mmCIF file of C-alpha atoms in Angstrom:
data_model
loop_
_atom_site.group_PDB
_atom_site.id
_atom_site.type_symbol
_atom_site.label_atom_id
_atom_site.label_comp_id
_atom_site.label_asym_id
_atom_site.label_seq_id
_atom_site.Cartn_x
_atom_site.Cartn_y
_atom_site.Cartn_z
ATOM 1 C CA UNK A 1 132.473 207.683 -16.560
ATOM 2 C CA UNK A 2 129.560 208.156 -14.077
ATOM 3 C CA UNK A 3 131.184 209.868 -10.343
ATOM 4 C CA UNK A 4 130.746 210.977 -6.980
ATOM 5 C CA UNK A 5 132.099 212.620 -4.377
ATOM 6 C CA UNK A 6 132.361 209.862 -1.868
ATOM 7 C CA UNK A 7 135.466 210.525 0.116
ATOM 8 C CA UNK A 8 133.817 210.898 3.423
ATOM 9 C CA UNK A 9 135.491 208.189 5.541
ATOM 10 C CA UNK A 10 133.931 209.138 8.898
ATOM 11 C CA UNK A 11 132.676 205.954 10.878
ATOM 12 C CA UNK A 12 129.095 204.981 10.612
ATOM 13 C CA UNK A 13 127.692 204.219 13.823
ATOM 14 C CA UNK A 14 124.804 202.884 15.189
ATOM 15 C CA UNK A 15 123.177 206.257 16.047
ATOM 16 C CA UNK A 16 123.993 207.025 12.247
ATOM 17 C CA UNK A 17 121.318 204.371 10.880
ATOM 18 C CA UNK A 18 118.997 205.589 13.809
ATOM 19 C CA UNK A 19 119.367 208.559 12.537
ATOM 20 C CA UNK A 20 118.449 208.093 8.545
ATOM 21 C CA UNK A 21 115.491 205.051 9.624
ATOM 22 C CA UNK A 22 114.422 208.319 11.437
ATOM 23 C CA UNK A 23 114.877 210.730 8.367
ATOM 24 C CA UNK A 24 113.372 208.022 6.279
ATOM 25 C CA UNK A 25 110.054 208.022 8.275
ATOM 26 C CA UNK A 26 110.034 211.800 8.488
ATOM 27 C CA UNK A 27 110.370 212.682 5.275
ATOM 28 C CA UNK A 28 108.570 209.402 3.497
ATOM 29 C CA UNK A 29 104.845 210.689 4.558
ATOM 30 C CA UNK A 30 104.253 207.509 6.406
ATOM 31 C CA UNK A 31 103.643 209.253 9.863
ATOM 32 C CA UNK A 32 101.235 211.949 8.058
ATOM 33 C CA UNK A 33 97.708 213.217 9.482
ATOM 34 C CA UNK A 34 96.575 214.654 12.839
ATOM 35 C CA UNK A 35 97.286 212.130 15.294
ATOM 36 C CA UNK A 36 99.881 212.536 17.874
ATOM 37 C CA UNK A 37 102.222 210.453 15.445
ATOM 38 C CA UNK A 38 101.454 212.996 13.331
ATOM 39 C CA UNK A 39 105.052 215.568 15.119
ATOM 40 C CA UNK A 40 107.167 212.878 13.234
ATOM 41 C CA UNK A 41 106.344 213.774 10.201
ATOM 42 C CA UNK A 42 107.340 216.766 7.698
ATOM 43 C CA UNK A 43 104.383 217.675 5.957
ATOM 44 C CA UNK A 44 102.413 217.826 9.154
ATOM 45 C CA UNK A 45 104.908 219.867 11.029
ATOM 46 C CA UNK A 46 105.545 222.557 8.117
ATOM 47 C CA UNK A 47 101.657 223.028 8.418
ATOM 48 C CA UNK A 48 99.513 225.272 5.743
ATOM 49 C CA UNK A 49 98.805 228.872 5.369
ATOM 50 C CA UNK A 50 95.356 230.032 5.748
ATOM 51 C CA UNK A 51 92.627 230.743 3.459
ATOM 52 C CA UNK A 52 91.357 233.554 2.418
ATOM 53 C CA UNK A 53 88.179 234.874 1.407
ATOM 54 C CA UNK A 54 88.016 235.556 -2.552
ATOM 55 C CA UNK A 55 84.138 235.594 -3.276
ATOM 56 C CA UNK A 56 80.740 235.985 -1.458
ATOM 57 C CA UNK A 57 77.413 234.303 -3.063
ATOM 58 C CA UNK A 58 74.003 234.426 -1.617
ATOM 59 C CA UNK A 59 72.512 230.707 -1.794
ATOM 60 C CA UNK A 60 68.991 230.915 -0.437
ATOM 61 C CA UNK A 61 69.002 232.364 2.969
ATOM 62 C CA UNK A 62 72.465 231.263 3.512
ATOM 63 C CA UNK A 63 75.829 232.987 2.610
ATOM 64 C CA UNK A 64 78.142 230.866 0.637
ATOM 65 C CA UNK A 65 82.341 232.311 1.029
ATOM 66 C CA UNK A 66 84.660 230.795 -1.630
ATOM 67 C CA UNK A 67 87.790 230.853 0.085
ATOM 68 C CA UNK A 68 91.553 230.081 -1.588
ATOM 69 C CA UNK A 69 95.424 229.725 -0.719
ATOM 70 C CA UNK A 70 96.873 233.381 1.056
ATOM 71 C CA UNK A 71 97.820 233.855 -2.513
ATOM 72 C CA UNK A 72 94.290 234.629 -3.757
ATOM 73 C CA UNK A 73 92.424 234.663 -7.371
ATOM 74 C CA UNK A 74 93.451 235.874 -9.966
ATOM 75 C CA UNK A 75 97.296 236.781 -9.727
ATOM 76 C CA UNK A 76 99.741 236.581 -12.689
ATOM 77 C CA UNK A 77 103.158 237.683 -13.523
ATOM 78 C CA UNK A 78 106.107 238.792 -11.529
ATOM 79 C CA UNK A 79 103.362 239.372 -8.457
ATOM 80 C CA UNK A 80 102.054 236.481 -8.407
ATOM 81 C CA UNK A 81 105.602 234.428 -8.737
ATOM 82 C CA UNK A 82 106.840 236.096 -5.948
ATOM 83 C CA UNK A 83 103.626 235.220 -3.243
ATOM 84 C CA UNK A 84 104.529 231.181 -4.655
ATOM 85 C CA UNK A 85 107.825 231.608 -3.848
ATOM 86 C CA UNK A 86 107.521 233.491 -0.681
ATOM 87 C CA UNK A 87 105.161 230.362 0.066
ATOM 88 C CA UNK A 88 107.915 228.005 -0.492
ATOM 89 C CA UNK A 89 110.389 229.502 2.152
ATOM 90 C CA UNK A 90 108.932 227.767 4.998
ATOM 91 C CA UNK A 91 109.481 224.248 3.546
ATOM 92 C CA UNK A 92 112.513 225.049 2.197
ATOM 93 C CA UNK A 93 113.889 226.164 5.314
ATOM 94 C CA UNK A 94 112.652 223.831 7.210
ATOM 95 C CA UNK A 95 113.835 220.787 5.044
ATOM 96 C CA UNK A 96 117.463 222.356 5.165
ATOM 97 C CA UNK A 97 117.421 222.856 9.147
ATOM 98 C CA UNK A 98 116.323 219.252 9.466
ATOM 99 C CA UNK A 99 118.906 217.620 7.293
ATOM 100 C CA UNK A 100 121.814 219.809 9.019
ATOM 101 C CA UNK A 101 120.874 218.143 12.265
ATOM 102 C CA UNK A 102 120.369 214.856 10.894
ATOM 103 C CA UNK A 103 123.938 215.149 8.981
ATOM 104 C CA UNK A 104 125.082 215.729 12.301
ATOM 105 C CA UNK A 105 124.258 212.525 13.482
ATOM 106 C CA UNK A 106 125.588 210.794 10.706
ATOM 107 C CA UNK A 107 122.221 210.162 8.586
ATOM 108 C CA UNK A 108 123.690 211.087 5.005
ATOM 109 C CA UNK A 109 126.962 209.275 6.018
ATOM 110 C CA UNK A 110 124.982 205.798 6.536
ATOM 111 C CA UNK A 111 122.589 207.110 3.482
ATOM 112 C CA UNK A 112 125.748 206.456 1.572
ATOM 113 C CA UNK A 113 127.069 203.986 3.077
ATOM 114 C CA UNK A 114 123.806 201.503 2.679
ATOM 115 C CA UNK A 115 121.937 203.036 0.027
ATOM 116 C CA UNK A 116 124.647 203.502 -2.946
ATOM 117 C CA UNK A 117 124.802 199.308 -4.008
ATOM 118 C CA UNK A 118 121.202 200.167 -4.913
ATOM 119 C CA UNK A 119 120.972 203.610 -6.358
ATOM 120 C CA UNK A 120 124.276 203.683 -8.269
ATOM 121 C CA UNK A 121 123.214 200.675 -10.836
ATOM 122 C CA UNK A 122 119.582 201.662 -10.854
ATOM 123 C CA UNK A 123 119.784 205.420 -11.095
ATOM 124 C CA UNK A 124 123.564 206.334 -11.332
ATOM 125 C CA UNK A 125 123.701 208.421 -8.355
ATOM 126 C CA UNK A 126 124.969 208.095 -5.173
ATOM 127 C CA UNK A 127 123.173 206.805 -1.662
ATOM 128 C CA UNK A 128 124.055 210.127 -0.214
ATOM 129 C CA UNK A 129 120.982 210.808 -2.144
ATOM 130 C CA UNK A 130 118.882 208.497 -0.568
ATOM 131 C CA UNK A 131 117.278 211.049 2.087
ATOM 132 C CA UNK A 132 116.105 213.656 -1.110
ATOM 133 C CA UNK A 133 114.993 210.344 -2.895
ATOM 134 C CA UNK A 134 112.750 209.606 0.125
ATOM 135 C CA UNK A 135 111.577 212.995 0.582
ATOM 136 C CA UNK A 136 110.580 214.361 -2.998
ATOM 137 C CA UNK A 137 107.856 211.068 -3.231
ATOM 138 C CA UNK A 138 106.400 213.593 -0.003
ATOM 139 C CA UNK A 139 107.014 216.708 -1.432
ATOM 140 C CA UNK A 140 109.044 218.357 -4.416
ATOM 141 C CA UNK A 141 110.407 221.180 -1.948
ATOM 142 C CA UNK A 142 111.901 219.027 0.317
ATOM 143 C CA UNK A 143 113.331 216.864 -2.610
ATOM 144 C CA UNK A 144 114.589 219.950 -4.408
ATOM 145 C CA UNK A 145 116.086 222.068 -1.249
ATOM 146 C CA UNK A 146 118.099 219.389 -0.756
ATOM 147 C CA UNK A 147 119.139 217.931 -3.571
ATOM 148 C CA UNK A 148 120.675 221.535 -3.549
ATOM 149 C CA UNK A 149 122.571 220.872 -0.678
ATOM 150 C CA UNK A 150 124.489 217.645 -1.642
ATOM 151 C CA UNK A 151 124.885 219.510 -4.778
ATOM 152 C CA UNK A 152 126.424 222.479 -2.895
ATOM 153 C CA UNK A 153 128.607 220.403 -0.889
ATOM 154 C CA UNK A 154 129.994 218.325 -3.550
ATOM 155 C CA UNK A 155 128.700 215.258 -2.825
ATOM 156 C CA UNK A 156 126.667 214.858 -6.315
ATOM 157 C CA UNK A 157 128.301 215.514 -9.546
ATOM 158 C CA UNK A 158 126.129 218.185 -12.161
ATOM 159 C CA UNK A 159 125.416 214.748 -14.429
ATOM 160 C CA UNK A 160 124.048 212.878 -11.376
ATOM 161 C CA UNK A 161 122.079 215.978 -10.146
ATOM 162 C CA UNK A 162 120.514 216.114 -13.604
ATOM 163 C CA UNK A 163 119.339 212.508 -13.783
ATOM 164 C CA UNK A 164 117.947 212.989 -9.745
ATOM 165 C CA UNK A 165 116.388 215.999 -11.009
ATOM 166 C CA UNK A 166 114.774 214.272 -13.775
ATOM 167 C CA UNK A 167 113.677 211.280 -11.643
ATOM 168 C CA UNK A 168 111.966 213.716 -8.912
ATOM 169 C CA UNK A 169 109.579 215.496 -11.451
ATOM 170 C CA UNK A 170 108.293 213.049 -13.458
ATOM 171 C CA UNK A 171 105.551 212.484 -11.543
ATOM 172 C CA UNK A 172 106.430 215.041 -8.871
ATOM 173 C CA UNK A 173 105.560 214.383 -4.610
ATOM 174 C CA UNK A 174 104.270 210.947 -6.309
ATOM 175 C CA UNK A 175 102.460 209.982 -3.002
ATOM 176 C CA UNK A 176 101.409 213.215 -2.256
ATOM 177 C CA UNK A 177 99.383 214.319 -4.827
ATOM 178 C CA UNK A 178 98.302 210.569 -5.642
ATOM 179 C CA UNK A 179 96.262 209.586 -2.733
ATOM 180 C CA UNK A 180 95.221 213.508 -2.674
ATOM 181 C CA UNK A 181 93.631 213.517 -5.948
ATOM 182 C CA UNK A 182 94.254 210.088 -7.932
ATOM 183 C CA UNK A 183 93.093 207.922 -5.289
ATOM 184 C CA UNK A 184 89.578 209.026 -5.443
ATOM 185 C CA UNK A 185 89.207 207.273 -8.666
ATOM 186 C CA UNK A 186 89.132 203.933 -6.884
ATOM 187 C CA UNK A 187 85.970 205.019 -5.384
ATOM 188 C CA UNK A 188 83.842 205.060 -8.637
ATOM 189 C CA UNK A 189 81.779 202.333 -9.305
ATOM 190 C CA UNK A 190 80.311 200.827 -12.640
ATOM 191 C CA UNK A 191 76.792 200.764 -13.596
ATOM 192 C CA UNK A 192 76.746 196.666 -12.768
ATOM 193 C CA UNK A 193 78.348 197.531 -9.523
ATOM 194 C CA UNK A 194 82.054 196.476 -10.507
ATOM 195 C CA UNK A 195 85.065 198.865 -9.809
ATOM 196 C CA UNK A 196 85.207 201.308 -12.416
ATOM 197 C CA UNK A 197 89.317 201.484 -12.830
ATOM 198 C CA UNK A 198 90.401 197.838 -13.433
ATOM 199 C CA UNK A 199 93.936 198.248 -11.419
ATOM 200 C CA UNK A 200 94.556 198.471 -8.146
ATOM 201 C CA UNK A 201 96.106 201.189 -6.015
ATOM 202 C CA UNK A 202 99.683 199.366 -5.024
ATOM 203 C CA UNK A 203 99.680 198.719 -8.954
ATOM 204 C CA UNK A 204 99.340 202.322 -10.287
ATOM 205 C CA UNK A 205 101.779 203.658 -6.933
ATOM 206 C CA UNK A 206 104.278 201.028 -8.773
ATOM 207 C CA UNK A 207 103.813 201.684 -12.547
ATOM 208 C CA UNK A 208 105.115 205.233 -11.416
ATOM 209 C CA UNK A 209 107.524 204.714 -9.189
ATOM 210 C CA UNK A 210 108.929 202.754 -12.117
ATOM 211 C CA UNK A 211 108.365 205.027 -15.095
ATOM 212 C CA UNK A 212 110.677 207.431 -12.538
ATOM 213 C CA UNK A 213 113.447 205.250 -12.853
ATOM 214 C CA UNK A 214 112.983 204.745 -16.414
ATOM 215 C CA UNK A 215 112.514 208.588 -17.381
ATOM 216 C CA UNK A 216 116.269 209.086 -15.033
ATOM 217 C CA UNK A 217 117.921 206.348 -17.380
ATOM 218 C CA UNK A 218 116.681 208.241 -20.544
ATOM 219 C CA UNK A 219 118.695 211.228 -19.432
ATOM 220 C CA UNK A 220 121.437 209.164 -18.044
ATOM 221 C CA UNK A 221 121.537 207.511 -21.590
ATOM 222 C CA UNK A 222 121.282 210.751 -23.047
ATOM 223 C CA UNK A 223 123.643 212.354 -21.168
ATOM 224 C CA UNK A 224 126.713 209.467 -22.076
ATOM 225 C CA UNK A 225 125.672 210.096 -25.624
ATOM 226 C CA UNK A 226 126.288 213.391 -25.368
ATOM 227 C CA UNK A 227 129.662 212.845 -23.385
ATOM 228 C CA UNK A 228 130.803 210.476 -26.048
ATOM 229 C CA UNK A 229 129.801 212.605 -28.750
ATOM 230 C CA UNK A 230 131.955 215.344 -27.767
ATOM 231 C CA UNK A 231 134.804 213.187 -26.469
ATOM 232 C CA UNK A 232 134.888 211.640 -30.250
ATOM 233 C CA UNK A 233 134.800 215.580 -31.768
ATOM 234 C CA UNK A 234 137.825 216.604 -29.294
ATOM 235 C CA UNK A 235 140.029 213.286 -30.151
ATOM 236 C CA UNK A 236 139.179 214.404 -33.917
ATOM 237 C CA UNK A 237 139.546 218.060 -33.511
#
């Protein structure tokens, strides 16, 4: 029997929908780039480390400097997983200070509140999960961080924290990376001048938004199996 920890009976204001149609546009991407718009949004705020230089070349009379992430070239093992990690604290942090205020305002209670007629048939989870929902499409560290905390505070069970974990990374930050690298494949062009992928962008953005759904109902299916399975070997043991 699929559960939750939905015993928060705190009234849901006004100021708490303001507050998640707020956390919805912050975390969702939409606000994204370098205009002024651009302080609304996660990603932008959070920012990017610098690059560093990792090679010189001499091309002509002109000096070419290959630069990467503050990470650099080359790194491997226990080294190297520390520098990603350390390079996830900022997001991480951030994403957690950001949902404490807007749980202050009510945001996760109206989350619930509006979001779990939808997400509890289609994924099985709560709508306290909506704001981690909205966020991993951005970026899998925001998704992750805090999926932790609703899994800290009780509010998700370890079966529905399993099938949200298993609908955030197939196809991880789906928007993200998409129109970062996918996208440019609607740019090439066939010899007779015809688009050279025969599907549109809205299309492919939906065939994986979907297959998300449908990989978190494989390991909700799997995981009633496996309750049933052991519910039938305690009745018979």
């Amino acid at each position: 029997m699929e559960s939750s920890v939905d015993t928060d009976t705190q009234r849901v204001g006004p100021g708490a929908y303001i507050a998640l149609l707020f956390a919805m546009v912050f975390f969702s991407g939409l606000l994204g780039g370098k205009e002024w718009y651009g302080v609304f949004d996660f990603t932008t705020l959070n920012g990017a480390f610098g690059k560093v230089v990792t090679d010189v070349n001499l091309s002509g009379d002109a000096i070419d400097a290959a630069k990467s992430a503050f990470r650099g070239k080359g790194g491997h093992g226990a080294m190297d997983g520390f520098l990603f990690a350390f390079g996830l604290i900022p997001a991480v942090m951030f994403a957690l200070g950001m949902i404490n205020v807007l749980e202050h305002y009510g945001a996760l209670n109206a989350a619930r509140k509006l979001l779990t007629p939808l997400l509890r048939p289609l994924l099985g989870i709560p709508g306290s999960t909506g704001l981690a929902l909205i966020g991993s499409l951005q970026s899998t560290d925001v998704g992750a961080s805090l999926t932790r905390v609703l899994a800290d505070e009780g509010q998700i069970t370890e079966k529905e924290k399993t099938v949200f974990t298993m609908f955030q990374f197939s196809a991880g930050a789906m928007i993200t990376n998409f129109f970062s690298s996918g996208a440019v494949l609607f740019t090439l062009v066939a010899i007779d001048g015809t688009s050279a992928v025969p599907a549109s962008i809205g299309l492919c953005v939906a065939v994986m938004f979907i297959m998300k759904i449908v990989g978190a109902n494989v390991m909700r299916l799997i995981l009633n199996v496996s309750e049933r399975k052991q519910s039938v070997e305690v009745q018979h043991g």
